[in-house]
Amino acid sequence: MDSTSHRRRALKADPAAQLALLDLQELDSRADLLRHQRRTLPELAEIATLTASRAELDGQRRDAQIAVDDLTAEQAKVDADVEQVKTRRKRDQDRMDQGLISNPKDLERMQGELESLQRRITSLEDDELEVMARLEDAQQELDSLTAQVGAADERLAALVSARDTKTQELDASLETTASERGPVVAGLPEDLLALYERLRAAKDGVGVGALRARECGGCRLSLDPSELAAIRAAAPDEVIRHEECQRILVRTPESGI
Ligand SMILES: [Zn+2]
């Protein structure tokens, strides 16, 4: 089957309808681009990354909160221990001061106990300082993580707002495109439209191209002289297909044939 018999089976369509098909392609390509932009908004990627790092930060923040709570409890316990030993020391000291202990042996034992209590207090106060320092560090860590989570939330809110604004704008443009598409489709014969839709689905969204400067607008390849001669010889209402890419080729005043 040569190309002449192939074309004999080809569709016929009014040249005006063929030109309108180019308008439809432009609208459909614009809608494809808008949908692509909607899917690939830079905010979407940033929101995903930030949501993941925010979750990680929040986990660290919860751990830091647990550390602060533990150290706060530890500090309260050391404080209570110090108070308890101090109370005991004061009671012993008071008893001695009041002269309630007169036996020299008892006095000596009491002195020893007071010294031991003092050593215990000193040791507990060292612990107290150490816990206090650790608590301070933990609190600082917690504050820093809380601030980081807060900053992430702020940035996320801004990103979500930007995403929503852009999405609404793109949706509005898509609606405009859809409303422009209706009248164009209404002016096209069914068989031509069906062929276009089939090619569009199979060929990366482009079903038709203008023949411009001897080049196919669908695949951007130049047509060879024999194919151009065949197109030149074809009736104006014959629907031409580019042999190379199979797309519909529409002759225009700038076709160069
Ligand atoms: Zn082509």
mmCIF file of C-alpha atoms and ligand atoms in Angstrom:
data_model
loop_
_atom_site.group_PDB
_atom_site.id
_atom_site.type_symbol
_atom_site.label_atom_id
_atom_site.label_comp_id
_atom_site.label_asym_id
_atom_site.label_seq_id
_atom_site.Cartn_x
_atom_site.Cartn_y
_atom_site.Cartn_z
ATOM 1 C CA MET A 1 0.000 0.000 0.000
ATOM 2 C CA ASP A 2 1.637 3.230 -1.095
ATOM 3 C CA SER A 3 1.132 6.622 0.487
ATOM 4 C CA THR A 4 -1.393 7.659 -2.150
ATOM 5 C CA SER A 5 -3.775 4.826 -1.349
ATOM 6 C CA HIS A 6 -3.137 5.476 2.335
ATOM 7 C CA ARG A 7 -4.282 9.047 1.913
ATOM 8 C CA ARG A 8 -7.284 7.986 -0.110
ATOM 9 C CA ARG A 9 -8.728 6.442 3.009
ATOM 10 C CA ALA A 10 -7.923 9.599 4.980
ATOM 11 C CA LEU A 11 -10.508 11.820 6.569
ATOM 12 C CA LYS A 12 -11.955 14.830 4.910
ATOM 13 C CA ALA A 13 -12.578 17.971 6.887
ATOM 14 C CA ASP A 14 -13.267 21.552 6.057
ATOM 15 C CA PRO A 15 -9.979 23.538 6.082
ATOM 16 C CA ALA A 16 -11.545 25.907 8.631
ATOM 17 C CA ALA A 17 -12.252 22.937 10.900
ATOM 18 C CA GLN A 18 -8.660 21.783 10.445
ATOM 19 C CA LEU A 19 -7.424 25.215 11.491
ATOM 20 C CA ALA A 20 -9.823 25.146 14.458
ATOM 21 C CA LEU A 21 -8.182 21.877 15.491
ATOM 22 C CA LEU A 22 -4.960 23.846 15.966
ATOM 23 C CA ASP A 23 -6.844 26.177 18.325
ATOM 24 C CA LEU A 24 -8.110 23.151 20.232
ATOM 25 C CA GLN A 25 -4.581 21.764 20.496
ATOM 26 C CA GLU A 26 -3.375 25.079 21.858
ATOM 27 C CA LEU A 27 -6.108 25.082 24.504
ATOM 28 C CA ASP A 28 -5.481 21.456 25.429
ATOM 29 C CA SER A 29 -1.720 22.000 25.649
ATOM 30 C CA ARG A 30 -2.326 25.038 27.821
ATOM 31 C CA ALA A 31 -4.570 22.968 30.108
ATOM 32 C CA ASP A 32 -1.948 20.191 30.232
ATOM 33 C CA LEU A 33 0.675 22.735 31.223
ATOM 34 C CA LEU A 34 -1.583 24.229 33.895
ATOM 35 C CA ARG A 35 -2.290 20.772 35.328
ATOM 36 C CA HIS A 36 1.428 19.987 35.246
ATOM 37 C CA GLN A 37 2.185 23.221 37.094
ATOM 38 C CA ARG A 38 -0.536 22.389 39.608
ATOM 39 C CA ARG A 39 1.024 18.969 40.266
ATOM 40 C CA THR A 40 4.594 20.220 40.439
ATOM 41 C CA LEU A 41 4.315 23.436 42.432
ATOM 42 C CA PRO A 42 7.675 23.983 44.159
ATOM 43 C CA GLU A 43 5.741 24.477 47.394
ATOM 44 C CA LEU A 44 4.555 20.850 47.284
ATOM 45 C CA ALA A 45 8.096 19.464 47.412
ATOM 46 C CA GLU A 46 9.115 21.923 50.108
ATOM 47 C CA ILE A 47 6.023 21.127 52.175
ATOM 48 C CA ALA A 48 6.821 17.406 51.978
ATOM 49 C CA THR A 49 10.458 17.909 53.004
ATOM 50 C CA LEU A 50 9.588 20.342 55.750
ATOM 51 C CA THR A 51 6.794 18.142 57.116
ATOM 52 C CA ALA A 52 9.266 15.280 57.448
ATOM 53 C CA SER A 53 11.947 17.372 59.157
ATOM 54 C CA ARG A 54 9.309 18.980 61.384
ATOM 55 C CA ALA A 55 8.182 15.524 62.538
ATOM 56 C CA GLU A 56 11.788 14.651 63.327
ATOM 57 C CA LEU A 57 12.314 17.900 65.246
ATOM 58 C CA ASP A 58 9.090 17.350 67.148
ATOM 59 C CA GLY A 59 10.278 13.878 68.162
ATOM 60 C CA GLN A 60 13.513 15.393 69.447
ATOM 61 C CA ARG A 61 11.519 18.089 71.210
ATOM 62 C CA ARG A 62 9.405 15.463 72.998
ATOM 63 C CA ASP A 63 12.585 13.640 74.072
ATOM 64 C CA ALA A 64 14.019 16.925 75.345
ATOM 65 C CA GLN A 65 10.808 17.561 77.275
ATOM 66 C CA ILE A 66 11.107 14.144 78.915
ATOM 67 C CA ALA A 67 14.732 14.919 79.871
ATOM 68 C CA VAL A 68 13.671 18.248 81.394
ATOM 69 C CA ASP A 69 10.837 16.584 83.325
ATOM 70 C CA ASP A 70 13.150 13.848 84.620
ATOM 71 C CA LEU A 71 15.809 16.344 85.716
ATOM 72 C CA THR A 72 13.190 18.582 87.330
ATOM 73 C CA ALA A 73 11.999 15.605 89.376
ATOM 74 C CA GLU A 74 15.605 14.711 90.199
ATOM 75 C CA GLN A 75 16.276 18.246 91.324
ATOM 76 C CA ALA A 76 13.183 18.264 93.559
ATOM 77 C CA LYS A 77 14.350 15.017 95.140
ATOM 78 C CA VAL A 78 17.891 16.320 95.833
ATOM 79 C CA ASP A 79 16.386 19.546 97.228
ATOM 80 C CA ALA A 80 14.156 17.520 99.541
ATOM 81 C CA ASP A 81 17.109 15.354 100.605
ATOM 82 C CA VAL A 82 19.168 18.450 101.446
ATOM 83 C CA GLU A 83 16.283 19.888 103.456
ATOM 84 C CA GLN A 84 15.790 16.636 105.321
ATOM 85 C CA VAL A 85 19.450 16.368 106.332
ATOM 86 C CA LYS A 86 19.573 20.054 107.291
ATOM 87 C CA THR A 87 16.506 19.592 109.502
ATOM 88 C CA ARG A 88 18.164 16.667 111.210
ATOM 89 C CA ARG A 89 21.380 18.631 111.723
ATOM 90 C CA LYS A 90 19.434 21.565 113.179
ATOM 91 C CA ARG A 91 17.589 19.259 115.567
ATOM 92 C CA ASP A 92 20.861 17.755 116.794
ATOM 93 C CA GLN A 93 22.488 21.172 117.033
ATOM 94 C CA ASP A 94 19.490 22.499 119.007
ATOM 95 C CA ARG A 95 19.661 19.596 121.423
ATOM 96 C CA MET A 96 23.328 20.280 122.014
ATOM 97 C CA ASP A 97 22.790 24.026 122.307
ATOM 98 C CA GLN A 98 20.037 23.471 124.868
ATOM 99 C CA GLY A 99 22.443 21.396 126.878
ATOM 100 C CA LEU A 100 20.225 18.357 126.666
ATOM 101 C CA ILE A 101 23.264 16.165 126.143
ATOM 102 C CA SER A 102 25.641 16.187 129.026
ATOM 103 C CA ASN A 103 27.293 12.817 128.869
ATOM 104 C CA PRO A 104 30.774 13.412 127.260
ATOM 105 C CA LYS A 105 30.492 10.160 125.302
ATOM 106 C CA ASP A 106 27.106 11.150 123.926
ATOM 107 C CA LEU A 107 28.450 14.610 123.123
ATOM 108 C CA GLU A 108 31.350 13.101 121.227
ATOM 109 C CA ARG A 109 29.027 10.828 119.282
ATOM 110 C CA MET A 110 26.749 13.792 118.535
ATOM 111 C CA GLN A 111 29.744 15.837 117.299
ATOM 112 C CA GLY A 112 30.656 12.975 115.003
ATOM 113 C CA GLU A 113 27.131 12.769 113.719
ATOM 114 C CA LEU A 114 26.977 16.508 113.064
ATOM 115 C CA GLU A 115 30.208 16.322 111.061
ATOM 116 C CA SER A 116 28.856 13.367 109.099
ATOM 117 C CA LEU A 117 25.610 15.242 108.429
ATOM 118 C CA GLN A 118 27.603 18.261 107.238
ATOM 119 C CA ARG A 119 29.592 16.077 104.826
ATOM 120 C CA ARG A 120 26.324 14.592 103.578
ATOM 121 C CA ILE A 121 24.888 18.088 103.046
ATOM 122 C CA THR A 122 27.998 19.185 101.121
ATOM 123 C CA SER A 123 27.799 16.109 98.924
ATOM 124 C CA LEU A 124 24.063 16.594 98.291
ATOM 125 C CA GLU A 125 24.615 20.269 97.467
ATOM 126 C CA ASP A 126 27.253 19.221 94.920
ATOM 127 C CA ASP A 127 24.652 16.880 93.425
ATOM 128 C CA GLU A 128 22.144 19.723 93.472
ATOM 129 C CA LEU A 129 24.510 21.959 91.476
ATOM 130 C CA GLU A 130 25.255 19.207 89.009
ATOM 131 C CA VAL A 131 21.578 18.431 88.433
ATOM 132 C CA MET A 132 20.865 22.137 88.113
ATOM 133 C CA ALA A 133 23.538 22.493 85.405
ATOM 134 C CA ARG A 134 22.196 19.467 83.522
ATOM 135 C CA LEU A 135 18.668 20.794 83.814
ATOM 136 C CA GLU A 136 19.815 24.154 82.451
ATOM 137 C CA ASP A 137 21.401 22.452 79.422
ATOM 138 C CA ALA A 138 18.328 20.291 78.870
ATOM 139 C CA GLN A 139 16.048 23.306 79.140
ATOM 140 C CA GLN A 140 18.203 25.157 76.604
ATOM 141 C CA GLU A 141 17.985 22.199 74.235
ATOM 142 C CA LEU A 142 14.220 22.057 74.725
ATOM 143 C CA ASP A 143 13.854 25.800 74.096
ATOM 144 C CA SER A 144 15.942 25.559 70.935
ATOM 145 C CA LEU A 145 13.924 22.612 69.591
ATOM 146 C CA THR A 146 10.635 24.286 70.495
ATOM 147 C CA ALA A 147 11.760 27.377 68.574
ATOM 148 C CA GLN A 148 12.786 25.239 65.600
ATOM 149 C CA VAL A 149 9.425 23.449 65.540
ATOM 150 C CA GLY A 150 7.719 26.844 65.768
ATOM 151 C CA ALA A 151 9.781 28.200 62.868
ATOM 152 C CA ALA A 152 8.967 25.103 60.813
ATOM 153 C CA ASP A 153 5.250 25.575 61.551
ATOM 154 C CA GLU A 154 5.444 29.204 60.505
ATOM 155 C CA ARG A 155 7.234 28.339 57.265
ATOM 156 C CA LEU A 156 4.756 25.505 56.609
ATOM 157 C CA ALA A 157 1.804 27.839 57.076
ATOM 158 C CA ALA A 158 3.332 30.276 54.573
ATOM 159 C CA LEU A 159 4.003 27.457 52.094
ATOM 160 C CA VAL A 160 0.488 26.064 52.433
ATOM 161 C CA SER A 161 -0.956 29.508 51.880
ATOM 162 C CA ALA A 162 1.234 30.056 48.797
ATOM 163 C CA ARG A 163 0.306 26.602 47.503
ATOM 164 C CA ASP A 164 -3.399 27.308 47.951
ATOM 165 C CA THR A 165 -3.178 30.701 46.272
ATOM 166 C CA LYS A 166 -1.294 29.302 43.288
ATOM 167 C CA THR A 167 -3.623 26.299 43.064
ATOM 168 C CA GLN A 168 -6.657 28.584 43.025
ATOM 169 C CA GLU A 169 -5.073 30.706 40.298
ATOM 170 C CA LEU A 170 -4.277 27.647 38.215
ATOM 171 C CA ASP A 171 -7.791 26.280 38.758
ATOM 172 C CA ALA A 172 -9.235 29.584 37.576
ATOM 173 C CA SER A 173 -7.049 29.442 34.442
ATOM 174 C CA LEU A 174 -8.114 25.840 33.875
ATOM 175 C CA GLU A 175 -11.752 26.875 34.098
ATOM 176 C CA THR A 176 -11.167 29.655 31.583
ATOM 177 C CA THR A 177 -9.447 27.211 29.246
ATOM 178 C CA ALA A 178 -12.287 24.716 29.622
ATOM 179 C CA SER A 179 -14.862 27.407 28.830
ATOM 180 C CA GLU A 180 -12.928 28.395 25.714
ATOM 181 C CA ARG A 181 -12.663 24.765 24.663
ATOM 182 C CA GLY A 182 -16.404 24.189 24.455
ATOM 183 C CA PRO A 183 -17.166 26.425 21.461
ATOM 184 C CA VAL A 184 -14.073 25.199 19.586
ATOM 185 C CA VAL A 185 -15.065 21.557 20.034
ATOM 186 C CA ALA A 186 -18.632 22.351 18.960
ATOM 187 C CA GLY A 187 -17.336 23.485 15.572
ATOM 188 C CA LEU A 188 -15.401 20.290 14.851
ATOM 189 C CA PRO A 189 -16.665 17.218 13.006
ATOM 190 C CA GLU A 190 -16.893 14.163 15.239
ATOM 191 C CA ASP A 191 -14.520 11.925 13.263
ATOM 192 C CA LEU A 192 -11.806 14.582 13.164
ATOM 193 C CA LEU A 193 -12.177 15.208 16.880
ATOM 194 C CA ALA A 194 -12.047 11.479 17.643
ATOM 195 C CA LEU A 195 -8.856 11.073 15.601
ATOM 196 C CA TYR A 196 -7.320 14.059 17.334
ATOM 197 C CA GLU A 197 -8.200 12.733 20.800
ATOM 198 C CA ARG A 198 -6.817 9.304 19.960
ATOM 199 C CA LEU A 199 -3.540 10.762 18.691
ATOM 200 C CA ARG A 200 -3.321 13.161 21.609
ATOM 201 C CA ALA A 201 -3.651 10.290 24.070
ATOM 202 C CA ALA A 202 -0.974 8.257 22.284
ATOM 203 C CA LYS A 203 1.439 11.082 21.465
ATOM 204 C CA ASP A 204 2.290 12.955 24.637
ATOM 205 C CA GLY A 205 -0.726 15.215 24.439
ATOM 206 C CA VAL A 206 -0.053 16.481 20.921
ATOM 207 C CA GLY A 207 -2.398 15.165 18.233
ATOM 208 C CA VAL A 208 -2.050 17.848 15.606
ATOM 209 C CA GLY A 209 0.602 20.223 14.347
ATOM 210 C CA ALA A 210 0.646 23.072 11.895
ATOM 211 C CA LEU A 211 2.727 22.625 8.790
ATOM 212 C CA ARG A 212 4.895 25.682 9.022
ATOM 213 C CA ALA A 213 8.060 26.415 7.061
ATOM 214 C CA ARG A 214 8.030 22.801 5.838
ATOM 215 C CA GLU A 215 8.175 21.596 9.407
ATOM 216 C CA CYS A 216 5.679 19.496 11.362
ATOM 217 C CA GLY A 217 4.506 21.462 14.389
ATOM 218 C CA GLY A 218 3.816 18.205 16.183
ATOM 219 C CA CYS A 219 7.263 16.617 16.097
ATOM 220 C CA ARG A 220 9.374 19.519 14.794
ATOM 221 C CA LEU A 221 10.826 17.432 11.994
ATOM 222 C CA SER A 222 11.224 18.856 8.487
ATOM 223 C CA LEU A 223 9.263 17.126 5.753
ATOM 224 C CA ASP A 224 11.118 15.712 2.812
ATOM 225 C CA PRO A 225 10.399 17.066 -0.712
ATOM 226 C CA SER A 226 8.359 14.058 -1.845
ATOM 227 C CA GLU A 227 6.032 14.286 1.150
ATOM 228 C CA LEU A 228 5.697 18.039 0.586
ATOM 229 C CA ALA A 229 4.858 17.400 -3.073
ATOM 230 C CA ALA A 230 2.145 14.942 -2.051
ATOM 231 C CA ILE A 231 0.677 17.438 0.405
ATOM 232 C CA ARG A 232 0.792 20.159 -2.242
ATOM 233 C CA ALA A 233 -1.197 17.880 -4.539
ATOM 234 C CA ALA A 234 -3.766 16.951 -1.877
ATOM 235 C CA ALA A 235 -7.216 18.535 -1.796
ATOM 236 C CA PRO A 236 -7.620 21.288 0.799
ATOM 237 C CA ASP A 237 -10.230 19.271 2.711
ATOM 238 C CA GLU A 238 -8.056 16.194 2.938
ATOM 239 C CA VAL A 239 -6.824 15.581 6.477
ATOM 240 C CA ILE A 240 -3.075 15.141 6.118
ATOM 241 C CA ARG A 241 -1.026 12.990 8.487
ATOM 242 C CA HIS A 242 2.685 13.374 8.971
ATOM 243 C CA GLU A 243 4.212 10.071 7.909
ATOM 244 C CA GLU A 244 6.986 10.351 10.470
ATOM 245 C CA CYS A 245 4.924 10.976 13.634
ATOM 246 C CA GLN A 246 1.428 10.078 12.406
ATOM 247 C CA ARG A 247 0.001 13.315 13.777
ATOM 248 C CA ILE A 248 -2.495 15.394 11.859
ATOM 249 C CA LEU A 249 -0.755 18.067 9.812
ATOM 250 C CA VAL A 250 -2.714 21.247 9.143
ATOM 251 C CA ARG A 251 -1.738 23.412 6.226
ATOM 252 C CA THR A 252 -1.389 27.084 7.024
ATOM 253 C CA PRO A 253 -0.454 30.128 4.921
ATOM 254 C CA GLU A 254 3.054 29.716 6.350
ATOM 255 C CA SER A 255 3.383 26.070 5.358
ATOM 256 C CA GLY A 256 6.025 26.761 2.692
ATOM 257 C CA ILE A 257 4.477 24.420 0.119
HETATM 258 ZN ZN ZN B 1 5.345 15.195 12.826
#
